[in-house]
Amino acid sequence: MKSKQHGMSFWGVMAITAMTGFFVLLAMKLFPVYSDDLKVKNTLDVLEKSGNGRSREAIIEQFARQLDINDVRSVQPTKLKLEPIDSGFSADLTYEVRVPIVYNVDAVVKFSHHRDLP
């Protein structure tokens, strides 16, 4: 009989499995949030590259239409704040998304984007 045992115990394996499961669950819950944020960034890039001389209402309408096309439900078009500048508008978009993880535990993810629109 050996004097020392080697390897992990059952409880060690269970702890590693539980931690791995938690991080996989977290990744599965947060991936759609970050995927939507990439779509929002692309939408703002489209607004930045599109023509100049648009009104505030036209920009917000185009933003809302692009969000609808990209199936982004976590951002409301009213969150887009437009301030007039010399060459057009300064667009600021700040929003947060709350994702339920387990029971009463939520993950809150905050995003902030800025673009100067011609």
PDB file of N, CA and C in Angstrom, residues 15-28:
ATOM      1  N   ALA A  15     -15.934  20.653  -7.183  1.00  0.00           N
ATOM      2  CA  ALA A  15     -15.724  22.102  -7.108  1.00  0.00           C
ATOM      3  C   ALA A  15     -15.281  22.649  -8.460  1.00  0.00           C
ATOM      4  N   ILE A  16     -14.364  21.967  -9.123  1.00  0.00           N
ATOM      5  CA  ILE A  16     -13.906  22.402 -10.441  1.00  0.00           C
ATOM      6  C   ILE A  16     -15.058  22.352 -11.449  1.00  0.00           C
ATOM      7  N   THR A  17     -15.869  21.299 -11.392  1.00  0.00           N
ATOM      8  CA  THR A  17     -17.020  21.169 -12.292  1.00  0.00           C
ATOM      9  C   THR A  17     -18.039  22.277 -12.054  1.00  0.00           C
ATOM     10  N   ALA A  18     -18.315  22.601 -10.793  1.00  0.00           N
ATOM     11  CA  ALA A  18     -19.272  23.662 -10.472  1.00  0.00           C
ATOM     12  C   ALA A  18     -18.765  25.023 -10.964  1.00  0.00           C
ATOM     13  N   MET A  19     -17.501  25.316 -10.756  1.00  0.00           N
ATOM     14  CA  MET A  19     -16.948  26.593 -11.216  1.00  0.00           C
ATOM     15  C   MET A  19     -16.967  26.672 -12.738  1.00  0.00           C
ATOM     16  N   THR A  20     -16.611  25.589 -13.393  1.00  0.00           N
ATOM     17  CA  THR A  20     -16.635  25.565 -14.856  1.00  0.00           C
ATOM     18  C   THR A  20     -18.068  25.758 -15.363  1.00  0.00           C
ATOM     19  N   GLY A  21     -19.021  25.094 -14.738  1.00  0.00           N
ATOM     20  CA  GLY A  21     -20.423  25.240 -15.125  1.00  0.00           C
ATOM     21  C   GLY A  21     -20.912  26.664 -14.952  1.00  0.00           C
ATOM     22  N   PHE A  22     -20.511  27.310 -13.854  1.00  0.00           N
ATOM     23  CA  PHE A  22     -20.926  28.695 -13.614  1.00  0.00           C
ATOM     24  C   PHE A  22     -20.386  29.623 -14.695  1.00  0.00           C
ATOM     25  N   PHE A  23     -19.122  29.468 -15.057  1.00  0.00           N
ATOM     26  CA  PHE A  23     -18.544  30.344 -16.070  1.00  0.00           C
ATOM     27  C   PHE A  23     -19.107  30.066 -17.462  1.00  0.00           C
ATOM     28  N   VAL A  24     -19.459  28.820 -17.740  1.00  0.00           N
ATOM     29  CA  VAL A  24     -20.109  28.514 -19.011  1.00  0.00           C
ATOM     30  C   VAL A  24     -21.500  29.157 -19.043  1.00  0.00           C
ATOM     31  N   LEU A  25     -22.242  29.068 -17.940  1.00  0.00           N
ATOM     32  CA  LEU A  25     -23.554  29.705 -17.847  1.00  0.00           C
ATOM     33  C   LEU A  25     -23.440  31.213 -18.043  1.00  0.00           C
ATOM     34  N   LEU A  26     -22.460  31.825 -17.395  1.00  0.00           N
ATOM     35  CA  LEU A  26     -22.237  33.265 -17.524  1.00  0.00           C
ATOM     36  C   LEU A  26     -21.927  33.639 -18.972  1.00  0.00           C
ATOM     37  N   ALA A  27     -21.082  32.863 -19.627  1.00  0.00           N
ATOM     38  CA  ALA A  27     -20.736  33.145 -21.016  1.00  0.00           C
ATOM     39  C   ALA A  27     -21.957  33.003 -21.925  1.00  0.00           C
ATOM     40  N   MET A  28     -22.777  31.991 -21.675  1.00  0.00           N
ATOM     41  CA  MET A  28     -23.980  31.800 -22.496  1.00  0.00           C
ATOM     42  C   MET A  28     -24.984  32.925 -22.304  1.00  0.00           C
TER      43      MET A  28
END
